[in-house]
mmCIF file of N, CA and C in Angstrom:
data_model
loop_
_atom_site.group_PDB
_atom_site.id
_atom_site.type_symbol
_atom_site.label_atom_id
_atom_site.label_comp_id
_atom_site.label_asym_id
_atom_site.label_seq_id
_atom_site.Cartn_x
_atom_site.Cartn_y
_atom_site.Cartn_z
ATOM 1 N N MET A 15 -0.316 -26.965 -22.259
ATOM 2 C CA MET A 15 -1.159 -25.988 -23.225
ATOM 3 C C MET A 15 -1.566 -24.891 -22.591
ATOM 4 N N GLY A 16 -1.447 -23.493 -23.547
ATOM 5 C CA GLY A 16 -1.267 -22.179 -22.478
ATOM 6 C C GLY A 16 -2.660 -21.902 -23.282
ATOM 7 N N SER A 17 -3.128 -20.652 -22.097
ATOM 8 C CA SER A 17 -3.825 -20.138 -22.067
ATOM 9 C C SER A 17 -5.178 -19.630 -23.525
ATOM 10 N N ARG A 18 -6.159 -20.366 -23.885
ATOM 11 C CA ARG A 18 -7.458 -19.267 -24.748
ATOM 12 C C ARG A 18 -7.597 -18.425 -24.564
ATOM 13 N N GLY A 19 -7.003 -17.123 -23.847
ATOM 14 C CA GLY A 19 -7.930 -16.298 -24.257
ATOM 15 C C GLY A 19 -7.217 -15.065 -22.493
ATOM 16 N N LEU A 20 -6.793 -14.010 -23.047
ATOM 17 C CA LEU A 20 -6.518 -12.930 -22.458
ATOM 18 C C LEU A 20 -7.141 -11.846 -21.742
ATOM 19 N N SER A 21 -7.249 -11.666 -20.982
ATOM 20 C CA SER A 21 -8.295 -10.102 -20.734
ATOM 21 C C SER A 21 -7.159 -9.227 -19.484
ATOM 22 N N PHE A 22 -6.862 -7.667 -19.559
ATOM 23 C CA PHE A 22 -6.456 -7.106 -18.871
ATOM 24 C C PHE A 22 -7.980 -5.993 -18.839
ATOM 25 N N ARG A 23 -8.004 -5.945 -17.262
ATOM 26 C CA ARG A 23 -8.964 -4.839 -16.425
ATOM 27 C C ARG A 23 -7.745 -3.903 -16.068
ATOM 28 N N CYS A 24 -8.268 -2.412 -16.550
ATOM 29 C CA CYS A 24 -7.599 -1.740 -15.689
ATOM 30 C C CYS A 24 -8.474 -0.791 -14.995
ATOM 31 N N GLU A 25 -8.518 -0.672 -13.858
ATOM 32 C CA GLU A 25 -9.509 0.163 -12.871
ATOM 33 C C GLU A 25 -8.850 1.717 -13.119
ATOM 34 N N ASP A 26 -9.341 2.823 -13.213
ATOM 35 C CA ASP A 26 -9.713 4.208 -12.782
ATOM 36 C C ASP A 26 -7.848 4.397 -14.082
ATOM 37 N N PRO A 27 -7.626 4.015 -15.068
ATOM 38 C CA PRO A 27 -6.467 4.494 -15.784
ATOM 39 C C PRO A 27 -5.706 6.030 -15.129
ATOM 40 N N PHE A 28 -6.275 6.538 -15.408
ATOM 41 C CA PHE A 28 -6.037 7.999 -15.041
ATOM 42 C C PHE A 28 -5.488 8.236 -13.963
ATOM 43 N N PHE A 29 -5.842 7.346 -12.765
ATOM 44 C CA PHE A 29 -5.776 7.506 -11.128
ATOM 45 C C PHE A 29 -4.481 6.974 -11.036
ATOM 46 N N VAL A 30 -4.393 5.333 -12.431
ATOM 47 C CA VAL A 30 -2.828 4.438 -12.315
ATOM 48 C C VAL A 30 -1.735 5.292 -12.508
ATOM 49 N N TYR A 31 -2.175 6.082 -13.910
ATOM 50 C CA TYR A 31 -0.710 5.698 -14.755
ATOM 51 C C TYR A 31 -0.707 7.265 -14.608
ATOM 52 N N CYS A 32 -0.969 8.439 -14.146
ATOM 53 C CA CYS A 32 -1.019 10.372 -13.976
ATOM 54 C C CYS A 32 -0.632 10.540 -13.056
ATOM 55 N N ARG A 33 -0.123 9.173 -11.870
ATOM 56 C CA ARG A 33 -0.685 9.840 -10.127
ATOM 57 C C ARG A 33 0.727 9.507 -10.103
ATOM 58 N N ARG A 34 0.959 9.661 -9.084
ATOM 59 C CA ARG A 34 2.157 9.920 -8.563
ATOM 60 C C ARG A 34 1.510 9.076 -7.060
ATOM 61 N N HIS A 35 2.158 7.351 -6.338
ATOM 62 C CA HIS A 35 1.578 6.900 -5.307
ATOM 63 C C HIS A 35 2.707 6.271 -4.390
ATOM 64 N N PHE A 36 2.048 6.899 -3.063
ATOM 65 C CA PHE A 36 3.043 6.570 -1.884
ATOM 66 C C PHE A 36 2.251 5.496 -1.218
ATOM 67 N N CYS A 37 2.730 4.656 -0.355
ATOM 68 C CA CYS A 37 2.939 3.962 0.108
ATOM 69 C C CYS A 37 1.646 4.449 1.663
ATOM 70 N N PRO A 38 1.049 4.290 2.192
ATOM 71 C CA PRO A 38 -0.218 5.082 3.268
ATOM 72 C C PRO A 38 1.078 4.647 4.174
ATOM 73 N N CYS A 39 1.451 3.270 4.242
ATOM 74 C CA CYS A 39 2.254 2.896 5.912
ATOM 75 C C CYS A 39 3.702 3.336 6.196
ATOM 76 N N CYS A 40 4.568 3.430 5.195
ATOM 77 C CA CYS A 40 5.983 4.261 5.202
ATOM 78 C C CYS A 40 6.229 5.392 4.743
ATOM 79 N N GLY A 41 5.309 5.632 4.154
ATOM 80 C CA GLY A 41 5.268 7.202 2.460
ATOM 81 C C GLY A 41 6.773 6.548 1.261
ATOM 82 N N GLN A 42 7.047 5.613 0.903
ATOM 83 C CA GLN A 42 7.488 5.189 0.169
ATOM 84 C C GLN A 42 7.037 5.262 -1.413
ATOM 85 N N ARG A 43 7.607 5.681 -2.568
ATOM 86 C CA ARG A 43 6.691 5.764 -3.440
ATOM 87 C C ARG A 43 6.680 4.185 -4.347
ATOM 88 N N LEU A 44 5.464 4.067 -4.479
ATOM 89 C CA LEU A 44 4.924 2.481 -5.081
ATOM 90 C C LEU A 44 5.061 2.727 -6.188
ATOM 91 N N ALA A 45 5.526 1.330 -7.295
ATOM 92 C CA ALA A 45 6.013 0.645 -7.792
ATOM 93 C C ALA A 45 4.789 -0.289 -8.248
ATOM 94 N N ARG A 46 4.180 0.012 -10.218
ATOM 95 C CA ARG A 46 2.919 -0.395 -10.675
ATOM 96 C C ARG A 46 3.720 -2.303 -10.902
ATOM 97 N N ARG A 47 2.415 -3.406 -10.273
ATOM 98 C CA ARG A 47 2.824 -4.343 -10.873
ATOM 99 C C ARG A 47 1.795 -5.400 -10.975
ATOM 100 N N THR A 48 1.577 -5.929 -12.714
ATOM 101 C CA THR A 48 0.885 -6.638 -13.154
ATOM 102 C C THR A 48 0.771 -7.964 -12.725
ATOM 103 N N VAL A 49 -0.493 -8.131 -11.829
ATOM 104 C CA VAL A 49 -0.755 -9.892 -11.224
ATOM 105 C C VAL A 49 -1.694 -10.083 -12.441
ATOM 106 N N SER A 50 -1.277 -11.541 -12.236
ATOM 107 C CA SER A 50 -2.268 -12.259 -13.416
ATOM 108 C C SER A 50 -2.639 -13.850 -12.646
ATOM 109 N N GLU A 51 -3.732 -14.253 -13.436
ATOM 110 C CA GLU A 51 -4.311 -15.246 -12.791
ATOM 111 C C GLU A 51 -4.607 -16.114 -14.068
ATOM 112 N N THR A 52 -4.269 -17.521 -14.102
ATOM 113 C CA THR A 52 -5.070 -18.279 -15.457
ATOM 114 C C THR A 52 -5.901 -18.669 -14.785
ATOM 115 N N VAL A 53 -7.688 -19.278 -15.028
ATOM 116 C CA VAL A 53 -8.960 -19.810 -14.697
ATOM 117 C C VAL A 53 -9.074 -20.401 -15.248
ATOM 118 N N HIS A 54 -9.559 -21.115 -15.298
ATOM 119 C CA HIS A 54 -10.570 -22.516 -16.535
ATOM 120 C C HIS A 54 -11.874 -22.051 -16.299
ATOM 121 N N SER A 55 -12.270 -22.273 -17.200
ATOM 122 C CA SER A 55 -13.952 -21.823 -17.342
ATOM 123 C C SER A 55 -14.808 -23.193 -17.095
ATOM 124 N N ASP A 56 -14.612 -24.215 -16.162
ATOM 125 C CA ASP A 56 -14.616 -25.220 -15.613
ATOM 126 C C ASP A 56 -14.392 -25.426 -14.182
ATOM 127 N N SER A 57 -13.987 -24.698 -14.074
ATOM 128 C CA SER A 57 -13.527 -24.840 -11.992
ATOM 129 C C SER A 57 -13.780 -23.357 -11.517
ATOM 130 N N PRO A 58 -14.607 -23.692 -10.450
ATOM 131 C CA PRO A 58 -15.685 -23.379 -9.474
ATOM 132 C C PRO A 58 -14.636 -22.324 -9.251
ATOM 133 N N ALA A 59 -13.290 -21.723 -9.406
ATOM 134 C CA ALA A 59 -12.988 -20.389 -9.137
ATOM 135 C C ALA A 59 -13.766 -18.981 -10.846
ATOM 136 N N ALA A 60 -14.095 -19.613 -11.520
ATOM 137 C CA ALA A 60 -14.718 -19.349 -12.619
ATOM 138 C C ALA A 60 -15.768 -18.360 -12.017
ATOM 139 N N ARG A 61 -16.146 -18.275 -11.167
ATOM 140 C CA ARG A 61 -17.463 -17.513 -10.858
ATOM 141 C C ARG A 61 -16.918 -16.306 -10.669
ATOM 142 N N ASN A 62 -15.834 -16.287 -10.562
ATOM 143 C CA ASN A 62 -15.664 -14.432 -9.794
ATOM 144 C C ASN A 62 -15.561 -13.487 -11.488
ATOM 145 N N TYR A 63 -15.047 -14.544 -12.402
ATOM 146 C CA TYR A 63 -14.392 -13.920 -13.475
ATOM 147 C C TYR A 63 -15.738 -13.677 -15.006
ATOM 148 N N ASP A 64 -15.187 -13.165 -15.356
ATOM 149 C CA ASP A 64 -16.494 -13.206 -16.664
ATOM 150 C C ASP A 64 -15.587 -13.382 -17.928
ATOM 151 N N PHE A 65 -16.052 -14.759 -18.561
ATOM 152 C CA PHE A 65 -15.492 -15.219 -19.083
ATOM 153 C C PHE A 65 -16.018 -15.039 -21.340
ATOM 154 N N GLU A 66 -16.675 -13.358 -21.133
ATOM 155 C CA GLU A 66 -16.993 -12.934 -22.392
ATOM 156 C C GLU A 66 -15.665 -11.979 -22.867
ATOM 157 N N LEU A 67 -15.565 -12.316 -24.276
ATOM 158 C CA LEU A 67 -14.503 -11.446 -24.756
ATOM 159 C C LEU A 67 -14.916 -10.992 -26.125
ATOM 160 N N ALA A 68 -14.781 -10.223 -26.894
ATOM 161 C CA ALA A 68 -15.648 -9.413 -28.075
ATOM 162 C C ALA A 68 -16.866 -10.550 -28.003
ATOM 163 N N ASP A 69 -17.531 -10.164 -27.719
ATOM 164 C CA ASP A 69 -19.324 -11.125 -27.878
ATOM 165 C C ASP A 69 -18.893 -12.497 -27.896
ATOM 166 N N THR A 70 -18.197 -12.909 -27.351
ATOM 167 C CA THR A 70 -17.996 -14.540 -27.200
ATOM 168 C C THR A 70 -17.401 -14.709 -25.924
ATOM 169 N N THR A 71 -18.404 -16.322 -25.160
ATOM 170 C CA THR A 71 -17.951 -16.949 -24.433
ATOM 171 C C THR A 71 -16.391 -17.485 -24.811
ATOM 172 N N VAL A 72 -15.861 -17.806 -23.987
ATOM 173 C CA VAL A 72 -14.292 -18.601 -24.043
ATOM 174 C C VAL A 72 -14.546 -19.516 -23.394
ATOM 175 N N ARG A 73 -14.072 -20.297 -23.715
ATOM 176 C CA ARG A 73 -14.271 -22.034 -22.682
ATOM 177 C C ARG A 73 -12.948 -22.140 -23.290
ATOM 178 N N GLY A 74 -12.423 -23.355 -21.493
ATOM 179 C CA GLY A 74 -10.973 -23.500 -21.503
ATOM 180 C C GLY A 74 -10.541 -22.609 -20.055
ATOM 181 N N GLU A 75 -9.250 -22.269 -20.654
ATOM 182 C CA GLU A 75 -8.202 -21.615 -19.609
ATOM 183 C C GLU A 75 -8.161 -20.091 -20.636
ATOM 184 N N VAL A 76 -8.288 -19.286 -19.712
ATOM 185 C CA VAL A 76 -8.585 -18.008 -20.098
ATOM 186 C C VAL A 76 -7.579 -17.176 -18.799
ATOM 187 N N LYS A 77 -6.052 -16.244 -19.009
ATOM 188 C CA LYS A 77 -5.602 -15.274 -18.721
ATOM 189 C C LYS A 77 -5.925 -14.614 -18.234
ATOM 190 N N PHE A 78 -6.560 -13.329 -16.923
ATOM 191 C CA PHE A 78 -7.028 -12.600 -16.519
ATOM 192 C C PHE A 78 -5.594 -11.676 -15.260
ATOM 193 N N MET A 79 -5.758 -10.665 -16.516
ATOM 194 C CA MET A 79 -4.423 -9.589 -15.178
ATOM 195 C C MET A 79 -4.995 -8.428 -14.957
ATOM 196 N N HIS A 80 -4.040 -7.717 -13.892
ATOM 197 C CA HIS A 80 -5.072 -6.419 -13.398
ATOM 198 C C HIS A 80 -3.231 -5.485 -13.548
ATOM 199 N N LEU A 81 -3.463 -4.643 -12.333
ATOM 200 C CA LEU A 81 -2.530 -3.876 -11.861
ATOM 201 C C LEU A 81 -3.085 -3.463 -10.146
ATOM 202 N N GLU A 82 -1.181 -3.782 -9.286
ATOM 203 C CA GLU A 82 -1.652 -4.029 -8.138
ATOM 204 C C GLU A 82 -0.506 -2.374 -7.913
ATOM 205 N N PHE A 83 -0.373 -2.265 -7.303
ATOM 206 C CA PHE A 83 0.679 -1.461 -6.719
ATOM 207 C C PHE A 83 1.862 -1.673 -5.561
ATOM 208 N N PHE A 84 3.155 -1.843 -5.276
ATOM 209 C CA PHE A 84 3.620 -2.713 -4.648
ATOM 210 C C PHE A 84 4.645 -1.859 -4.032
ATOM 211 N N CYS A 85 4.683 -1.630 -2.790
ATOM 212 C CA CYS A 85 5.823 -1.298 -1.602
ATOM 213 C C CYS A 85 7.074 -1.811 -1.534
ATOM 214 N N SER A 86 8.092 -1.729 -1.877
ATOM 215 C CA SER A 86 9.046 -2.203 -1.320
ATOM 216 C C SER A 86 10.207 -2.340 -0.037
ATOM 217 N N ALA A 87 9.699 -1.241 0.496
ATOM 218 C CA ALA A 87 10.062 -0.870 1.843
ATOM 219 C C ALA A 87 9.434 -1.769 2.626
ATOM 220 N N CYS A 88 8.078 -2.659 3.070
ATOM 221 C CA CYS A 88 7.212 -2.772 3.536
ATOM 222 C C CYS A 88 7.166 -4.528 2.756
ATOM 223 N N GLN A 89 7.357 -4.258 1.597
ATOM 224 C CA GLN A 89 6.590 -5.451 0.765
ATOM 225 C C GLN A 89 5.400 -5.361 1.116
ATOM 226 N N ARG A 90 4.096 -4.628 1.089
ATOM 227 C CA ARG A 90 2.823 -4.888 1.216
ATOM 228 C C ARG A 90 2.393 -4.315 -0.135
ATOM 229 N N GLN A 91 1.001 -4.917 -0.542
ATOM 230 C CA GLN A 91 0.726 -4.660 -1.732
ATOM 231 C C GLN A 91 -0.745 -3.961 -1.795
ATOM 232 N N TYR A 92 -1.007 -3.816 -2.689
ATOM 233 C CA TYR A 92 -2.827 -2.330 -2.555
ATOM 234 C C TYR A 92 -3.077 -2.768 -4.121
ATOM 235 N N THR A 93 -4.557 -2.969 -3.968
ATOM 236 C CA THR A 93 -4.882 -3.039 -4.958
ATOM 237 C C THR A 93 -5.311 -1.501 -5.722
ATOM 238 N N VAL A 94 -5.940 -0.944 -6.620
ATOM 239 C CA VAL A 94 -5.709 0.215 -7.163
ATOM 240 C C VAL A 94 -7.158 1.132 -6.103
ATOM 241 N N ARG A 95 -8.760 0.127 -5.915
ATOM 242 C CA ARG A 95 -9.569 0.205 -4.685
ATOM 243 C C ARG A 95 -9.013 0.557 -3.418
ATOM 244 N N GLU A 96 -8.152 -0.651 -2.678
ATOM 245 C CA GLU A 96 -7.809 0.033 -1.515
ATOM 246 C C GLU A 96 -6.465 1.286 -1.293
ATOM 247 N N LEU A 97 -5.934 1.397 -2.988
ATOM 248 C CA LEU A 97 -4.888 2.615 -2.477
ATOM 249 C C LEU A 97 -6.438 4.283 -3.177
ATOM 250 N N LYS A 98 -7.335 3.645 -3.823
ATOM 251 C CA LYS A 98 -7.994 4.825 -3.315
ATOM 252 C C LYS A 98 -8.683 5.436 -2.132
ATOM 253 N N GLU A 99 -8.745 4.525 -1.742
ATOM 254 C CA GLU A 99 -10.087 3.730 -0.702
ATOM 255 C C GLU A 99 -9.043 5.439 1.002
ATOM 256 N N LYS A 100 -7.726 4.760 0.731
ATOM 257 C CA LYS A 100 -6.811 4.794 2.036
ATOM 258 C C LYS A 100 -6.472 6.355 1.591
ATOM 259 N N LYS A 101 -6.496 7.045 0.176
ATOM 260 C CA LYS A 101 -6.151 8.228 -0.134
ATOM 261 C C LYS A 101 -7.471 9.425 0.611
ATOM 262 N N HIS A 102 -8.412 8.593 1.134
ATOM 263 C CA HIS A 102 -9.527 9.603 1.105
ATOM 264 C C HIS A 102 -9.663 10.082 3.555
ATOM 265 N N LEU A 103 -9.077 8.666 3.197
ATOM 266 C CA LEU A 103 -8.480 9.315 5.278
ATOM 267 C C LEU A 103 -8.240 9.937 5.628
ATOM 268 N N PRO A 104 -8.047 10.888 6.560
ATOM 269 C CA PRO A 104 -7.850 11.951 6.674
ATOM 270 C C PRO A 104 -6.700 11.907 7.565
ATOM 271 N N LYS A 105 -5.641 12.634 7.675
ATOM 272 C CA LYS A 105 -4.216 12.689 7.869
ATOM 273 C C LYS A 105 -3.549 12.366 9.197
ATOM 274 N N ARG A 106 -3.019 11.817 10.025
ATOM 275 C CA ARG A 106 -2.778 11.486 10.926
ATOM 276 C C ARG A 106 -1.783 13.098 11.457
#
């Protein structure tokens, strides 16, 4: 049976969509990648997720999605938060 709900979260859309991003390790341009995970509301992992969608609590499986950045050269993956923190580090 498929999931009963879908939740898409995008941290700081301006940062994600309106800027070019480069790998802090190798300098290669990063690609956006959608990461998803299906979580059942009764599972132990459900404590880390919010099952309220449009003022109702969804019971059953919900597909949670968010964006991350991926470097094809060095095979590293960065969350938006990680990439924002690395941008503020002093240059070597």
